[in-house]
mmCIF file with all atom_site columns, C-alpha atoms and ligand atoms in Angstrom:
data_model
loop_
_atom_site.group_PDB
_atom_site.id
_atom_site.type_symbol
_atom_site.label_atom_id
_atom_site.label_alt_id
_atom_site.label_comp_id
_atom_site.label_asym_id
_atom_site.label_entity_id
_atom_site.label_seq_id
_atom_site.pdbx_PDB_ins_code
_atom_site.Cartn_x
_atom_site.Cartn_y
_atom_site.Cartn_z
_atom_site.occupancy
_atom_site.B_iso_or_equiv
_atom_site.pdbx_formal_charge
_atom_site.auth_seq_id
_atom_site.auth_comp_id
_atom_site.auth_asym_id
_atom_site.auth_atom_id
_atom_site.pdbx_PDB_model_num
ATOM   1   C  CA  . MET A 1 1   ? -8.645 -16.194 233.830 1.00 0.00 ? 17  MET A CA  1
ATOM   2   C  CA  . LYS A 1 2   ? -7.553 -19.137 235.920 1.00 0.00 ? 18  LYS A CA  1
ATOM   3   C  CA  . LYS A 1 3   ? -4.657 -19.686 233.564 1.00 0.00 ? 19  LYS A CA  1
ATOM   4   C  CA  . LEU A 1 4   ? -3.483 -16.101 233.985 1.00 0.00 ? 20  LEU A CA  1
ATOM   5   C  CA  . VAL A 1 5   ? -3.502 -16.292 237.788 1.00 0.00 ? 21  VAL A CA  1
ATOM   6   C  CA  . LEU A 1 6   ? -1.554 -19.515 237.633 1.00 0.00 ? 22  LEU A CA  1
ATOM   7   C  CA  . SER A 1 7   ? 1.113  -18.143 235.354 1.00 0.00 ? 23  SER A CA  1
ATOM   8   C  CA  . ILE A 1 8   ? 1.502  -15.031 237.494 1.00 0.00 ? 24  ILE A CA  1
ATOM   9   C  CA  . ALA A 1 9   ? 1.899  -17.270 240.510 1.00 0.00 ? 25  ALA A CA  1
ATOM   10  C  CA  . ILE A 1 10  ? 4.604  -19.232 238.733 1.00 0.00 ? 26  ILE A CA  1
ATOM   11  C  CA  . VAL A 1 11  ? 6.471  -16.110 237.734 1.00 0.00 ? 27  VAL A CA  1
ATOM   12  C  CA  . VAL A 1 12  ? 6.344  -14.769 241.289 1.00 0.00 ? 28  VAL A CA  1
ATOM   13  C  CA  . LEU A 1 13  ? 7.493  -18.045 242.781 1.00 0.00 ? 29  LEU A CA  1
ATOM   14  C  CA  . ALA A 1 14  ? 10.312 -18.409 240.274 1.00 0.00 ? 30  ALA A CA  1
ATOM   15  C  CA  . SER A 1 15  ? 11.650 -14.925 240.859 1.00 0.00 ? 31  SER A CA  1
ATOM   16  C  CA  . CYS A 1 16  ? 11.588 -15.432 244.606 1.00 0.00 ? 32  CYS A CA  1
ATOM   17  C  CA  . GLY A 1 17  ? 13.278 -18.792 244.571 1.00 0.00 ? 33  GLY A CA  1
ATOM   18  C  CA  . GLY A 1 18  ? 16.049 -17.734 242.280 1.00 0.00 ? 34  GLY A CA  1
ATOM   19  C  CA  . LYS A 1 19  ? 17.203 -14.788 244.277 1.00 0.00 ? 35  LYS A CA  1
ATOM   20  C  CA  . LYS A 1 20  ? 18.740 -16.084 247.463 1.00 0.00 ? 36  LYS A CA  1
ATOM   21  C  CA  . GLU A 1 21  ? 20.273 -13.173 249.236 1.00 0.00 ? 37  GLU A CA  1
ATOM   22  C  CA  . GLU A 1 22  ? 23.657 -13.582 250.810 1.00 0.00 ? 38  GLU A CA  1
ATOM   23  C  CA  . GLU A 1 23  ? 23.600 -13.723 254.540 1.00 0.00 ? 39  GLU A CA  1
ATOM   24  C  CA  . PRO A 1 24  ? 24.286 -10.285 255.892 1.00 0.00 ? 40  PRO A CA  1
ATOM   25  C  CA  . PHE A 1 25  ? 25.848 -11.429 259.151 1.00 0.00 ? 41  PHE A CA  1
ATOM   26  C  CA  . GLY A 1 26  ? 27.212 -14.588 260.631 1.00 0.00 ? 42  GLY A CA  1
ATOM   27  C  CA  . LYS A 1 27  ? 29.370 -16.660 258.270 1.00 0.00 ? 43  LYS A CA  1
ATOM   28  C  CA  . LYS A 1 28  ? 32.081 -14.062 257.788 1.00 0.00 ? 44  LYS A CA  1
ATOM   29  C  CA  . GLN A 1 29  ? 34.986 -15.099 259.979 1.00 0.00 ? 45  GLN A CA  1
ATOM   30  C  CA  . VAL A 1 30  ? 37.187 -12.453 261.438 1.00 0.00 ? 46  VAL A CA  1
ATOM   31  C  CA  . GLU A 1 31  ? 40.819 -13.531 261.329 1.00 0.00 ? 47  GLU A CA  1
ATOM   32  C  CA  . PRO A 1 32  ? 42.569 -13.126 264.653 1.00 0.00 ? 48  PRO A CA  1
ATOM   33  C  CA  . VAL A 1 33  ? 45.270 -10.521 264.264 1.00 0.00 ? 49  VAL A CA  1
ATOM   34  C  CA  . SER A 1 34  ? 48.418 -11.136 266.265 1.00 0.00 ? 50  SER A CA  1
ATOM   35  C  CA  . VAL A 1 35  ? 50.028 -8.325  268.193 1.00 0.00 ? 51  VAL A CA  1
ATOM   36  C  CA  . THR A 1 36  ? 53.043 -8.371  265.905 1.00 0.00 ? 52  THR A CA  1
ATOM   37  C  CA  . GLU A 1 37  ? 50.969 -8.097  262.762 1.00 0.00 ? 53  GLU A CA  1
ATOM   38  C  CA  . GLU A 1 38  ? 49.098 -5.176  264.235 1.00 0.00 ? 54  GLU A CA  1
ATOM   39  C  CA  . ALA A 1 39  ? 52.320 -3.496  265.210 1.00 0.00 ? 55  ALA A CA  1
ATOM   40  C  CA  . ALA A 1 40  ? 53.758 -4.135  261.747 1.00 0.00 ? 56  ALA A CA  1
ATOM   41  C  CA  . THR A 1 41  ? 51.137 -1.927  260.179 1.00 0.00 ? 57  THR A CA  1
ATOM   42  C  CA  . VAL A 1 42  ? 52.185 0.869   262.525 1.00 0.00 ? 58  VAL A CA  1
ATOM   43  C  CA  . ASN A 1 43  ? 55.953 0.452   262.296 1.00 0.00 ? 59  ASN A CA  1
ATOM   44  C  CA  . PRO A 1 44  ? 57.327 -0.136  258.769 1.00 0.00 ? 60  PRO A CA  1
ATOM   45  C  CA  . MET A 1 45  ? 60.626 -1.372  260.267 1.00 0.00 ? 61  MET A CA  1
ATOM   46  C  CA  . LEU A 1 46  ? 58.808 -4.376  261.692 1.00 0.00 ? 62  LEU A CA  1
ATOM   47  C  CA  . GLU A 1 47  ? 57.282 -5.154  258.332 1.00 0.00 ? 63  GLU A CA  1
ATOM   48  C  CA  . LYS A 1 48  ? 60.696 -4.979  256.731 1.00 0.00 ? 64  LYS A CA  1
ATOM   49  C  CA  . GLY A 1 49  ? 62.275 -7.052  259.482 1.00 0.00 ? 65  GLY A CA  1
ATOM   50  C  CA  . LYS A 1 50  ? 59.642 -9.743  259.116 1.00 0.00 ? 66  LYS A CA  1
ATOM   51  C  CA  . LYS A 1 51  ? 60.315 -9.953  255.381 1.00 0.00 ? 67  LYS A CA  1
ATOM   52  C  CA  . LEU A 1 52  ? 64.059 -10.255 255.922 1.00 0.00 ? 68  LEU A CA  1
ATOM   53  C  CA  . PHE A 1 53  ? 63.597 -12.762 258.724 1.00 0.00 ? 69  PHE A CA  1
ATOM   54  C  CA  . GLU A 1 54  ? 61.420 -15.023 256.602 1.00 0.00 ? 70  GLU A CA  1
ATOM   55  C  CA  . GLY A 1 55  ? 63.084 -14.328 253.279 1.00 0.00 ? 71  GLY A CA  1
ATOM   56  C  CA  . LYS A 1 56  ? 66.693 -13.392 252.648 1.00 0.00 ? 72  LYS A CA  1
ATOM   57  C  CA  . GLY A 1 57  ? 67.774 -14.095 256.216 1.00 0.00 ? 73  GLY A CA  1
ATOM   58  C  CA  . THR A 1 58  ? 66.265 -17.615 256.276 1.00 0.00 ? 74  THR A CA  1
ATOM   59  C  CA  . CYS A 1 59  ? 66.015 -17.130 260.049 1.00 0.00 ? 75  CYS A CA  1
ATOM   60  C  CA  . THR A 1 60  ? 62.618 -18.870 260.298 1.00 0.00 ? 76  THR A CA  1
ATOM   61  C  CA  . ALA A 1 61  ? 64.353 -22.145 259.499 1.00 0.00 ? 77  ALA A CA  1
ATOM   62  C  CA  . CYS A 1 62  ? 65.705 -22.164 263.055 1.00 0.00 ? 78  CYS A CA  1
ATOM   63  C  CA  . HIS A 1 63  ? 63.732 -19.551 264.997 1.00 0.00 ? 79  HIS A CA  1
ATOM   64  C  CA  . LYS A 1 64  ? 59.999 -19.641 265.726 1.00 0.00 ? 80  LYS A CA  1
ATOM   65  C  CA  . PRO A 1 65  ? 58.031 -17.067 267.755 1.00 0.00 ? 81  PRO A CA  1
ATOM   66  C  CA  . ALA A 1 66  ? 57.317 -19.090 270.885 1.00 0.00 ? 82  ALA A CA  1
ATOM   67  C  CA  . THR A 1 67  ? 58.967 -22.501 270.599 1.00 0.00 ? 83  THR A CA  1
ATOM   68  C  CA  . LYS A 1 68  ? 62.575 -23.560 270.504 1.00 0.00 ? 84  LYS A CA  1
ATOM   69  C  CA  . VAL A 1 69  ? 63.339 -25.382 267.259 1.00 0.00 ? 85  VAL A CA  1
ATOM   70  C  CA  . ILE A 1 70  ? 67.015 -25.448 266.351 1.00 0.00 ? 86  ILE A CA  1
ATOM   71  C  CA  . GLY A 1 71  ? 67.592 -22.001 267.729 1.00 0.00 ? 87  GLY A CA  1
ATOM   72  C  CA  . PRO A 1 72  ? 65.950 -20.332 270.738 1.00 0.00 ? 88  PRO A CA  1
ATOM   73  C  CA  . SER A 1 73  ? 62.455 -18.867 270.328 1.00 0.00 ? 89  SER A CA  1
ATOM   74  C  CA  . LEU A 1 74  ? 62.110 -15.203 269.447 1.00 0.00 ? 90  LEU A CA  1
ATOM   75  C  CA  . LYS A 1 75  ? 60.366 -14.594 272.774 1.00 0.00 ? 91  LYS A CA  1
ATOM   76  C  CA  . GLU A 1 76  ? 63.368 -15.966 274.628 1.00 0.00 ? 92  GLU A CA  1
ATOM   77  C  CA  . ILE A 1 77  ? 65.879 -14.002 272.564 1.00 0.00 ? 93  ILE A CA  1
ATOM   78  C  CA  . SER A 1 78  ? 63.838 -10.820 272.947 1.00 0.00 ? 94  SER A CA  1
ATOM   79  C  CA  . LYS A 1 79  ? 63.502 -11.253 276.702 1.00 0.00 ? 95  LYS A CA  1
ATOM   80  C  CA  . ILE A 1 80  ? 67.214 -11.861 277.283 1.00 0.00 ? 96  ILE A CA  1
ATOM   81  C  CA  . TYR A 1 81  ? 68.272 -9.004  275.013 1.00 0.00 ? 97  TYR A CA  1
ATOM   82  C  CA  . LYS A 1 82  ? 65.888 -6.659  276.825 1.00 0.00 ? 98  LYS A CA  1
ATOM   83  C  CA  . ASP A 1 83  ? 67.049 -7.833  280.248 1.00 0.00 ? 99  ASP A CA  1
ATOM   84  C  CA  . LYS A 1 84  ? 70.692 -7.334  279.342 1.00 0.00 ? 100 LYS A CA  1
ATOM   85  C  CA  . ASN A 1 85  ? 70.044 -4.267  277.210 1.00 0.00 ? 101 ASN A CA  1
ATOM   86  C  CA  . ALA A 1 86  ? 72.132 -5.871  274.468 1.00 0.00 ? 102 ALA A CA  1
ATOM   87  C  CA  . SER A 1 87  ? 72.228 -5.163  270.732 1.00 0.00 ? 103 SER A CA  1
ATOM   88  C  CA  . ILE A 1 88  ? 71.126 -7.723  268.175 1.00 0.00 ? 104 ILE A CA  1
ATOM   89  C  CA  . VAL A 1 89  ? 72.624 -5.553  265.422 1.00 0.00 ? 105 VAL A CA  1
ATOM   90  C  CA  . THR A 1 90  ? 76.069 -5.861  267.016 1.00 0.00 ? 106 THR A CA  1
ATOM   91  C  CA  . PHE A 1 91  ? 75.611 -9.602  267.464 1.00 0.00 ? 107 PHE A CA  1
ATOM   92  C  CA  . LEU A 1 92  ? 74.545 -10.129 263.833 1.00 0.00 ? 108 LEU A CA  1
ATOM   93  C  CA  . LYS A 1 93  ? 77.573 -8.188  262.648 1.00 0.00 ? 109 LYS A CA  1
ATOM   94  C  CA  . GLY A 1 94  ? 79.678 -10.805 264.381 1.00 0.00 ? 110 GLY A CA  1
ATOM   95  C  CA  . GLU A 1 95  ? 80.951 -8.241  266.852 1.00 0.00 ? 111 GLU A CA  1
ATOM   96  C  CA  . GLY A 1 96  ? 79.115 -9.359  269.963 1.00 0.00 ? 112 GLY A CA  1
ATOM   97  C  CA  . GLU A 1 97  ? 79.104 -12.302 272.340 1.00 0.00 ? 113 GLU A CA  1
ATOM   98  C  CA  . PRO A 1 98  ? 76.343 -14.914 272.404 1.00 0.00 ? 114 PRO A CA  1
ATOM   99  C  CA  . ILE A 1 99  ? 74.240 -14.386 275.525 1.00 0.00 ? 115 ILE A CA  1
ATOM   100 C  CA  . VAL A 1 100 ? 71.248 -16.635 274.876 1.00 0.00 ? 116 VAL A CA  1
ATOM   101 C  CA  . ASP A 1 101 ? 72.742 -20.080 274.304 1.00 0.00 ? 117 ASP A CA  1
ATOM   102 C  CA  . PRO A 1 102 ? 76.537 -19.861 273.962 1.00 0.00 ? 118 PRO A CA  1
ATOM   103 C  CA  . SER A 1 103 ? 76.878 -23.665 273.749 1.00 0.00 ? 119 SER A CA  1
ATOM   104 C  CA  . GLN A 1 104 ? 75.094 -23.576 270.372 1.00 0.00 ? 120 GLN A CA  1
ATOM   105 C  CA  . PHE A 1 105 ? 76.845 -20.477 269.091 1.00 0.00 ? 121 PHE A CA  1
ATOM   106 C  CA  . GLU A 1 106 ? 78.652 -22.358 266.286 1.00 0.00 ? 122 GLU A CA  1
ATOM   107 C  CA  . VAL A 1 107 ? 75.283 -23.146 264.621 1.00 0.00 ? 123 VAL A CA  1
ATOM   108 C  CA  . MET A 1 108 ? 74.219 -19.500 264.717 1.00 0.00 ? 124 MET A CA  1
ATOM   109 C  CA  . LYS A 1 109 ? 77.641 -18.233 263.682 1.00 0.00 ? 125 LYS A CA  1
ATOM   110 C  CA  . ALA A 1 110 ? 77.237 -19.764 260.197 1.00 0.00 ? 126 ALA A CA  1
ATOM   111 C  CA  . ASN A 1 111 ? 74.496 -17.196 259.523 1.00 0.00 ? 127 ASN A CA  1
ATOM   112 C  CA  . PHE A 1 112 ? 76.844 -14.267 259.916 1.00 0.00 ? 128 PHE A CA  1
ATOM   113 C  CA  . ALA A 1 113 ? 77.802 -15.004 256.295 1.00 0.00 ? 129 ALA A CA  1
ATOM   114 C  CA  . ILE A 1 114 ? 74.350 -13.650 255.426 1.00 0.00 ? 130 ILE A CA  1
ATOM   115 C  CA  . THR A 1 115 ? 73.929 -10.974 258.077 1.00 0.00 ? 131 THR A CA  1
ATOM   116 C  CA  . LYS A 1 116 ? 77.377 -9.467  257.594 1.00 0.00 ? 132 LYS A CA  1
ATOM   117 C  CA  . ASN A 1 117 ? 76.320 -8.605  254.045 1.00 0.00 ? 133 ASN A CA  1
ATOM   118 C  CA  . MET A 1 118 ? 73.228 -6.771  255.224 1.00 0.00 ? 134 MET A CA  1
ATOM   119 C  CA  . THR A 1 119 ? 73.063 -3.006  255.569 1.00 0.00 ? 135 THR A CA  1
ATOM   120 C  CA  . ASP A 1 120 ? 72.744 -1.388  258.997 1.00 0.00 ? 136 ASP A CA  1
ATOM   121 C  CA  . GLU A 1 121 ? 69.157 -0.557  258.181 1.00 0.00 ? 137 GLU A CA  1
ATOM   122 C  CA  . GLU A 1 122 ? 68.382 -4.173  257.375 1.00 0.00 ? 138 GLU A CA  1
ATOM   123 C  CA  . LEU A 1 123 ? 69.981 -5.328  260.612 1.00 0.00 ? 139 LEU A CA  1
ATOM   124 C  CA  . GLN A 1 124 ? 68.016 -2.725  262.552 1.00 0.00 ? 140 GLN A CA  1
ATOM   125 C  CA  . ALA A 1 125 ? 64.832 -4.005  260.937 1.00 0.00 ? 141 ALA A CA  1
ATOM   126 C  CA  . LEU A 1 126 ? 65.685 -7.568  261.959 1.00 0.00 ? 142 LEU A CA  1
ATOM   127 C  CA  . GLU A 1 127 ? 66.405 -6.369  265.471 1.00 0.00 ? 143 GLU A CA  1
ATOM   128 C  CA  . ALA A 1 128 ? 63.118 -4.479  265.663 1.00 0.00 ? 144 ALA A CA  1
ATOM   129 C  CA  . TYR A 1 129 ? 61.283 -7.570  264.482 1.00 0.00 ? 145 TYR A CA  1
ATOM   130 C  CA  . VAL A 1 130 ? 62.912 -9.948  266.974 1.00 0.00 ? 146 VAL A CA  1
ATOM   131 C  CA  . MET A 1 131 ? 62.462 -7.466  269.828 1.00 0.00 ? 147 MET A CA  1
ATOM   132 C  CA  . SER A 1 132 ? 58.747 -7.162  269.051 1.00 0.00 ? 148 SER A CA  1
ATOM   133 C  CA  . PHE A 1 133 ? 58.143 -10.613 270.530 1.00 0.00 ? 149 PHE A CA  1
HETATM 134 C  C1  . HEC B 2 .   ? 70.799 -22.968 261.214 1.00 0.00 ? 206 HEC B C1  1
HETATM 135 C  C2  . HEC B 2 .   ? 69.903 -22.496 262.249 1.00 0.00 ? 206 HEC B C2  1
HETATM 136 C  C3  . HEC B 2 .   ? 69.833 -20.995 262.479 1.00 0.00 ? 206 HEC B C3  1
HETATM 137 C  C4  . HEC B 2 .   ? 69.498 -20.009 261.577 1.00 0.00 ? 206 HEC B C4  1
HETATM 138 C  C5  . HEC B 2 .   ? 69.159 -20.165 260.108 1.00 0.00 ? 206 HEC B C5  1
HETATM 139 C  C6  . HEC B 2 .   ? 69.490 -18.764 262.333 1.00 0.00 ? 206 HEC B C6  1
HETATM 140 N  N1  . HEC B 2 .   ? 69.806 -18.992 263.645 1.00 0.00 ? 206 HEC B N1  1
HETATM 141 FE FE1 . HEC B 2 .   ? 69.900 -17.599 265.122 1.00 0.00 ? 206 HEC B FE1 1
HETATM 142 N  N2  . HEC B 2 .   ? 70.459 -19.017 266.429 1.00 0.00 ? 206 HEC B N2  1
HETATM 143 C  C7  . HEC B 2 .   ? 70.595 -20.379 266.158 1.00 0.00 ? 206 HEC B C7  1
HETATM 144 C  C8  . HEC B 2 .   ? 71.057 -21.071 267.350 1.00 0.00 ? 206 HEC B C8  1
HETATM 145 C  C9  . HEC B 2 .   ? 71.320 -22.565 267.478 1.00 0.00 ? 206 HEC B C9  1
HETATM 146 C  C10 . HEC B 2 .   ? 71.191 -20.091 268.341 1.00 0.00 ? 206 HEC B C10 1
HETATM 147 C  C11 . HEC B 2 .   ? 71.679 -20.293 269.794 1.00 0.00 ? 206 HEC B C11 1
HETATM 148 C  C12 . HEC B 2 .   ? 73.149 -19.960 269.888 1.00 0.00 ? 206 HEC B C12 1
HETATM 149 C  C13 . HEC B 2 .   ? 73.396 -18.566 270.343 1.00 0.00 ? 206 HEC B C13 1
HETATM 150 O  O1  . HEC B 2 .   ? 72.760 -18.104 271.292 1.00 0.00 ? 206 HEC B O1  1
HETATM 151 O  O2  . HEC B 2 .   ? 74.268 -17.909 269.755 1.00 0.00 ? 206 HEC B O2  1
HETATM 152 C  C14 . HEC B 2 .   ? 70.809 -18.813 267.729 1.00 0.00 ? 206 HEC B C14 1
HETATM 153 C  C15 . HEC B 2 .   ? 70.817 -17.586 268.390 1.00 0.00 ? 206 HEC B C15 1
HETATM 154 C  C16 . HEC B 2 .   ? 70.394 -16.402 267.858 1.00 0.00 ? 206 HEC B C16 1
HETATM 155 C  C17 . HEC B 2 .   ? 70.361 -15.154 268.572 1.00 0.00 ? 206 HEC B C17 1
HETATM 156 C  C18 . HEC B 2 .   ? 70.776 -14.948 270.015 1.00 0.00 ? 206 HEC B C18 1
HETATM 157 C  C19 . HEC B 2 .   ? 72.275 -14.792 270.073 1.00 0.00 ? 206 HEC B C19 1
HETATM 158 C  C20 . HEC B 2 .   ? 72.848 -14.747 271.448 1.00 0.00 ? 206 HEC B C20 1
HETATM 159 O  O3  . HEC B 2 .   ? 73.124 -13.646 271.944 1.00 0.00 ? 206 HEC B O3  1
HETATM 160 O  O4  . HEC B 2 .   ? 73.042 -15.815 272.063 1.00 0.00 ? 206 HEC B O4  1
HETATM 161 C  C21 . HEC B 2 .   ? 69.881 -14.213 267.711 1.00 0.00 ? 206 HEC B C21 1
HETATM 162 C  C22 . HEC B 2 .   ? 69.677 -12.738 267.989 1.00 0.00 ? 206 HEC B C22 1
HETATM 163 C  C23 . HEC B 2 .   ? 69.630 -14.885 266.466 1.00 0.00 ? 206 HEC B C23 1
HETATM 164 N  N3  . HEC B 2 .   ? 69.941 -16.207 266.572 1.00 0.00 ? 206 HEC B N3  1
HETATM 165 C  C24 . HEC B 2 .   ? 69.111 -14.258 265.352 1.00 0.00 ? 206 HEC B C24 1
HETATM 166 C  C25 . HEC B 2 .   ? 69.031 -14.868 264.112 1.00 0.00 ? 206 HEC B C25 1
HETATM 167 C  C26 . HEC B 2 .   ? 68.668 -14.172 262.889 1.00 0.00 ? 206 HEC B C26 1
HETATM 168 C  C27 . HEC B 2 .   ? 68.286 -12.710 262.814 1.00 0.00 ? 206 HEC B C27 1
HETATM 169 C  C28 . HEC B 2 .   ? 68.731 -15.081 261.889 1.00 0.00 ? 206 HEC B C28 1
HETATM 170 C  C29 . HEC B 2 .   ? 68.513 -14.840 260.398 1.00 0.00 ? 206 HEC B C29 1
HETATM 171 C  C30 . HEC B 2 .   ? 69.444 -13.883 259.793 1.00 0.00 ? 206 HEC B C30 1
HETATM 172 C  C31 . HEC B 2 .   ? 69.101 -16.361 262.476 1.00 0.00 ? 206 HEC B C31 1
HETATM 173 N  N4  . HEC B 2 .   ? 69.286 -16.175 263.823 1.00 0.00 ? 206 HEC B N4  1
HETATM 174 C  C32 . HEC B 2 .   ? 69.224 -17.533 261.762 1.00 0.00 ? 206 HEC B C32 1
HETATM 175 C  C33 . HEC B 2 .   ? 70.347 -20.992 264.957 1.00 0.00 ? 206 HEC B C33 1
HETATM 176 C  C34 . HEC B 2 .   ? 70.022 -20.339 263.783 1.00 0.00 ? 206 HEC B C34 1
#
């Protein structure tokens, strides 16, 4: 009889120990979602613009959201274009004047080789993306 009780105890202990339930709360980190990412799920143009900006356009090489790298930050560009009610599409077609940093225009101008080959829709997507900052 003693032996039986002991073996039952072992079985119970073993089955308890082996099954460690995953913690229901805590642990799981919620990623902070930026305003732009949230907006991108609402407006497909922004999603498209982001892809072009980071991909085919290679714009991220020189433009970051909030800091000036080689080119002005997207926040700065967006602010100035809103203030002056100017069109990024026109600028990227090579038909506008630089209004953000004309002294560095030559560096930006080289990219018109890429943007001039984009469709109007692609340029509008890029504009929407930049203006979302
Ligand atoms: C080689 C670096 C470089 C790359 C790549 C680049 N830019 Fe620029 N960009 C600049 C510099 C430098 C300026 C500042 C000169 C100026 O204002 O024209 C600028 C300025 C701008 C401006 C403001 C223009 C104005 O009115 O003054 C816009 C809009 C812009 N870039 C968009 C883009 C987009 C969209 C792309 C990708 C297709 C891109 N840039 C890729 C360097 C770059």
